[in-house]
CSV table of C-alpha atoms in Angstrom, one decimal:
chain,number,residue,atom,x,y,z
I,1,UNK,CA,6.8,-8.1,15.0
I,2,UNK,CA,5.4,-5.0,13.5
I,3,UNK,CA,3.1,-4.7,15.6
I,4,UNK,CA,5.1,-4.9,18.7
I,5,UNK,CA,7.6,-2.3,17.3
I,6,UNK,CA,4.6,-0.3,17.2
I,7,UNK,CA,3.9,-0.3,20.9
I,8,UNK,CA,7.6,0.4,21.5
I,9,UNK,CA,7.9,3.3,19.2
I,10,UNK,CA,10.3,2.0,17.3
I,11,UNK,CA,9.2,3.3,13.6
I,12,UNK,CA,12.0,2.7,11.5
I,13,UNK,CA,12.2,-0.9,12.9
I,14,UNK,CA,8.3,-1.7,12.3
I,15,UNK,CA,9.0,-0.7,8.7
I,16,UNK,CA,11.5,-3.2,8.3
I,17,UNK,CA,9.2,-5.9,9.7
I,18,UNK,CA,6.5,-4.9,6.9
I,19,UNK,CA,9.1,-4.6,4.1
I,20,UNK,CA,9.6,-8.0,4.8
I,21,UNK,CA,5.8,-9.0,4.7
I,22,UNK,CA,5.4,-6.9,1.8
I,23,UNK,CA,8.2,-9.2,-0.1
I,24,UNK,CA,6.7,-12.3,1.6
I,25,UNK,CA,3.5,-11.2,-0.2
I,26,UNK,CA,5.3,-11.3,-3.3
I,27,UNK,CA,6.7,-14.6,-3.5
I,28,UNK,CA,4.3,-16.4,-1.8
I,29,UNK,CA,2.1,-17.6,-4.2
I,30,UNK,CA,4.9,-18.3,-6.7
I,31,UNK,CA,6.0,-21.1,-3.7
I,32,UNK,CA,2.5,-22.3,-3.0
I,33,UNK,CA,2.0,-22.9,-7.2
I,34,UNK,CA,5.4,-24.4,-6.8
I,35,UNK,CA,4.3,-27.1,-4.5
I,36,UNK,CA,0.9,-27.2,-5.7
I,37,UNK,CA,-0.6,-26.3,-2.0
I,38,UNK,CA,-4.4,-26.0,-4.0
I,39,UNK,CA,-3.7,-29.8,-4.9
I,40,UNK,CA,-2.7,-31.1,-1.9
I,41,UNK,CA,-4.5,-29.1,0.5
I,42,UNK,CA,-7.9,-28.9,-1.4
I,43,UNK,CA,-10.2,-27.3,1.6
I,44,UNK,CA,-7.3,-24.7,2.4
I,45,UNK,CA,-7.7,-21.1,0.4
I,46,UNK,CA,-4.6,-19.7,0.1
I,47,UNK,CA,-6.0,-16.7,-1.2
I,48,UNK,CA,-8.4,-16.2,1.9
I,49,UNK,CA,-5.0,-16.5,3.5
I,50,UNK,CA,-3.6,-14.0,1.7
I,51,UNK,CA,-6.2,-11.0,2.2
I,52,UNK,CA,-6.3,-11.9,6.0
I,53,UNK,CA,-2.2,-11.2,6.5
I,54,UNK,CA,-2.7,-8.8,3.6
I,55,UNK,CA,-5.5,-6.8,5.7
I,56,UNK,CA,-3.3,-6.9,8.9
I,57,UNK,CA,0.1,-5.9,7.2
I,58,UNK,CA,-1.2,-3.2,4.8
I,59,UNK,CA,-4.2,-1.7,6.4
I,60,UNK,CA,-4.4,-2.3,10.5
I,61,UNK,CA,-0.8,-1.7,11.8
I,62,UNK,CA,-1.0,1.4,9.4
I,63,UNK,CA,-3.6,2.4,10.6
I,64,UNK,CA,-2.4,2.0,14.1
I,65,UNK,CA,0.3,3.1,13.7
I,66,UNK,CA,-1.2,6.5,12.4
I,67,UNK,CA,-2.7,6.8,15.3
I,68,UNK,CA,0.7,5.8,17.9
I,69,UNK,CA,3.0,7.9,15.6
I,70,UNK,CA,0.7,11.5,15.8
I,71,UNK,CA,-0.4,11.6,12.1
I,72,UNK,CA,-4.0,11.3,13.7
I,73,UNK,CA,-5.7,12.6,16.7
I,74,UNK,CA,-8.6,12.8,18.8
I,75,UNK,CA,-11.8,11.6,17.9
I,76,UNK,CA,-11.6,13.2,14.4
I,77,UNK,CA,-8.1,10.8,14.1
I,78,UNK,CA,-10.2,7.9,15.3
I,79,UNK,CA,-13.1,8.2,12.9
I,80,UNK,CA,-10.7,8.8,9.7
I,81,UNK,CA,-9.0,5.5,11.2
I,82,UNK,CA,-12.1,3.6,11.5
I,83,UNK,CA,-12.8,4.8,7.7
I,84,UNK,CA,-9.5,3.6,6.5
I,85,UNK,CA,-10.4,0.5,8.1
I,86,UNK,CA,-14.1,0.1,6.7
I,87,UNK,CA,-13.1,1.7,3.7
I,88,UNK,CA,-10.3,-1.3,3.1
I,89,UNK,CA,-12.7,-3.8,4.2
I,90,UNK,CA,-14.9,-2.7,0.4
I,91,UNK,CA,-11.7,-3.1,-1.3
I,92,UNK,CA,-10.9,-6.5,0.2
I,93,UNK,CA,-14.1,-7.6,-0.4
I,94,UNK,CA,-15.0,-6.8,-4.0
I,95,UNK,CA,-14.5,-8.8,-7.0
I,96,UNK,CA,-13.9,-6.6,-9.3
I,97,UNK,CA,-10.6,-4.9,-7.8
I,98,UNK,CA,-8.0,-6.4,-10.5
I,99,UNK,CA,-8.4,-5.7,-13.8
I,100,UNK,CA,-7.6,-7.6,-16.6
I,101,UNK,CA,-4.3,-5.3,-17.3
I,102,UNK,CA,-3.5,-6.2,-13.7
I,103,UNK,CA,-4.4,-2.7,-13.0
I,104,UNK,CA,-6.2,-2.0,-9.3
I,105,UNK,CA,-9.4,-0.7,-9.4
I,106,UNK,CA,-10.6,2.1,-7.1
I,107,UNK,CA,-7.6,2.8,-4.5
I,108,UNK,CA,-5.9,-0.7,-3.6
I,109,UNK,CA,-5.4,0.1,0.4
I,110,UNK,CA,-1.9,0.4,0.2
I,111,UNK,CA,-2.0,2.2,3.5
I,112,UNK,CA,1.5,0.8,4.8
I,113,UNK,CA,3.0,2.9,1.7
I,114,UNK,CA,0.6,5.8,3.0
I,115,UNK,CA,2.1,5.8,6.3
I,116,UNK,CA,5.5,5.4,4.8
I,117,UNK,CA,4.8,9.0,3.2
I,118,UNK,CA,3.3,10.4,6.3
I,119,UNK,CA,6.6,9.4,8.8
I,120,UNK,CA,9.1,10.4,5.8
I,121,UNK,CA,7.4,13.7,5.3
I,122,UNK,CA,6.2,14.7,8.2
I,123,UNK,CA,3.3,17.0,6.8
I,124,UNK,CA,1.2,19.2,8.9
I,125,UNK,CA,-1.8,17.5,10.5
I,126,UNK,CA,-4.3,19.3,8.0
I,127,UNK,CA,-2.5,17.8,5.3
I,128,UNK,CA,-2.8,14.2,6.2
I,129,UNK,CA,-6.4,14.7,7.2
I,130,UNK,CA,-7.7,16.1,3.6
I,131,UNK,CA,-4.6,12.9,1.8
I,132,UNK,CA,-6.2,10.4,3.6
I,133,UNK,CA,-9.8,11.4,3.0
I,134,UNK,CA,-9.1,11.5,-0.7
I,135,UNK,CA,-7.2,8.1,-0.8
I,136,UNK,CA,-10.6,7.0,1.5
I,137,UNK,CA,-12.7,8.5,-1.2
I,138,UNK,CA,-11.0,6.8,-4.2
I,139,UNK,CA,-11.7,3.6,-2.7
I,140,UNK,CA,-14.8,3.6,-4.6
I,141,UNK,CA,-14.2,5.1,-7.3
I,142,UNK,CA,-13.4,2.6,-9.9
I,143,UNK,CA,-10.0,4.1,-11.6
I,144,UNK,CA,-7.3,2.1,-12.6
I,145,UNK,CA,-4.3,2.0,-10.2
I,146,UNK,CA,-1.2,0.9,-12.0
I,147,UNK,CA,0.6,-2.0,-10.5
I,148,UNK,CA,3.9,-0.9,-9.9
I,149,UNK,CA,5.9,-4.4,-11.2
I,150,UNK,CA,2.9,-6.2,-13.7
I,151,UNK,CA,2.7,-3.0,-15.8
I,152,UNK,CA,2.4,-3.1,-19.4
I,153,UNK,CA,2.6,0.2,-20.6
I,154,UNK,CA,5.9,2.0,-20.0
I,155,UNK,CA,7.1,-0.9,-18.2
I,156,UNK,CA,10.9,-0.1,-18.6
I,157,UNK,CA,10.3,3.4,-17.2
I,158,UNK,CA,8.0,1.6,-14.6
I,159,UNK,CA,10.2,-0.3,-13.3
I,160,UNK,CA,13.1,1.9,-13.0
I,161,UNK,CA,10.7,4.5,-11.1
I,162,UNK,CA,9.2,1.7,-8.8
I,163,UNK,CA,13.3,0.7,-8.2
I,164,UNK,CA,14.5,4.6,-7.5
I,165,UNK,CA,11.4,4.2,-5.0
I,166,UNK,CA,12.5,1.1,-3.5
I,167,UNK,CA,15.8,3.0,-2.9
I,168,UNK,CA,14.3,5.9,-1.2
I,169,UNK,CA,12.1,4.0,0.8
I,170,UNK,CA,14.7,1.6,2.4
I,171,UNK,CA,17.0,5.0,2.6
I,172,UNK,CA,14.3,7.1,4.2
I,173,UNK,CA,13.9,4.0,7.1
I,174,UNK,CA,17.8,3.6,7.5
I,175,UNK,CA,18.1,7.8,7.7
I,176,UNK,CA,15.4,7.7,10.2
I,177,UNK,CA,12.0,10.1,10.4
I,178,UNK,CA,11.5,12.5,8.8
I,179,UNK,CA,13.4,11.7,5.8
I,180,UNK,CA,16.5,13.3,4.4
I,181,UNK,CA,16.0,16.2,1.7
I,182,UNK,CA,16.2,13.8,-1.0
I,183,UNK,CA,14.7,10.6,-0.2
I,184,UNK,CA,12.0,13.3,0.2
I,185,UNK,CA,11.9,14.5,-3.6
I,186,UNK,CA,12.2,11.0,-4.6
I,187,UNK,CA,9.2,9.9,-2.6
I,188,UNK,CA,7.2,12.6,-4.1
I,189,UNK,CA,8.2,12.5,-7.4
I,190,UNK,CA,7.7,8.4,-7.8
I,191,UNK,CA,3.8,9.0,-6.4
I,192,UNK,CA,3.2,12.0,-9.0
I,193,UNK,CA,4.1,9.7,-11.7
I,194,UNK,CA,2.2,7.0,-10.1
I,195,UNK,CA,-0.8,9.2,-10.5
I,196,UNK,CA,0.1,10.6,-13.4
I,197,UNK,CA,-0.2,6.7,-15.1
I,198,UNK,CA,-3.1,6.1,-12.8
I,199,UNK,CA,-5.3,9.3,-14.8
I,200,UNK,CA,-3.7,8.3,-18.3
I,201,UNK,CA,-4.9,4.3,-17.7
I,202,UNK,CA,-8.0,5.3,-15.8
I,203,UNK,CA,-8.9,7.7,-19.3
I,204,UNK,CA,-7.7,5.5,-21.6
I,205,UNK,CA,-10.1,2.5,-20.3
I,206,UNK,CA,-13.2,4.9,-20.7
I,207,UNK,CA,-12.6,6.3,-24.0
């Protein structure tokens, strides 16, 4: 459904349809535990099944839609596409990209919130070329990425960030693109403290 909205144009309304698959993603294994799917279903991997949707919903239609909205163009838009998707494919694959905090490591290819930033900001093409080569870059780097609801440290102020963020993001789709003044700071402001938490954990685990 995303993916359709896509082709039509329709941003705010492809949004929607992965704000739903981002809340599908999670509750679903909370329901498959609940009805013990590994027990009755013993040759079915629901966590293959996971990183397939999870490929499509955070990294392709992203990606695509990228591409569709403006954010990238040309040939230099389609190779810094094609790294975002070979880039994702690493992360996807590796076995080391959870820590034991329930940190990510190295950037966790959360390119539908990447794109969110892109239509809500509306940056200058320069801009998104050099943010998305760095988030590309980071893939491989093997820093802590704090997860935004299983956080430990600071969870209270976590949380409430990650909520204020929830807020702005369902605001800046209802407003349309680009985003109002506000949902603006709000976006920016949640992602430097997300950073911010990302360097302190990433430090802390080295030294």
């Amino acid at each position: 459904m995303a993916t359709l909205a896509l082709i039509d144009g329709a941003w705010e309304r492809m949004f929607i349809w992965l704000g739903v698959a981002l809340v599908i993603d999670a509750v679903d294994g909370t329901f498959a535990r609940m009805v013990r799917v590994d027990q009755r279903l013993p040759r079915f991997s629901g966590e293959r099944l996971d990183l397939v949707i999870d490929y499509v919903t955070y990294v392709f239609v992203p990606a695509l839609a990228m591409i569709r909205g403006g954010f990238l163009v040309g040939t230099s838009g389609l190779v810094i596409a094609s790294l975002i998707l070979v880039s994702s494919l690493y992360h996807f694959s590796d076995l080391a990209s959870k820590g034991e905090d329930y940190t990510f490591i190295g950037f966790p290819a959360i390119w539908n919130v990447v794109a969110l930033y892109l239509f809500a900001l509306a940056p200058p093409l320069w801009f998104n070329y050099a943010a998305l080569l760095v988030c590309i870059f980071f893939t491989f780097i093997p820093i802590r990425w704090v997860h935004p609801v299983r956080v430990a440290k600071l969870r209270v102020v976590t949380l409430v960030v990650t909520t204020l963020w929830s807020i702005a993001a369902i605001a800046a789709v209802a407003f349309g693109f680009p985003s109002p003044f506000w949902v603006q700071a709000v976006l920016v402001a949640a992602a430097l403290y997300f950073v911010a938490m990302t360097v302190e954990l990433s430090v802390r685990a080295h030294f």
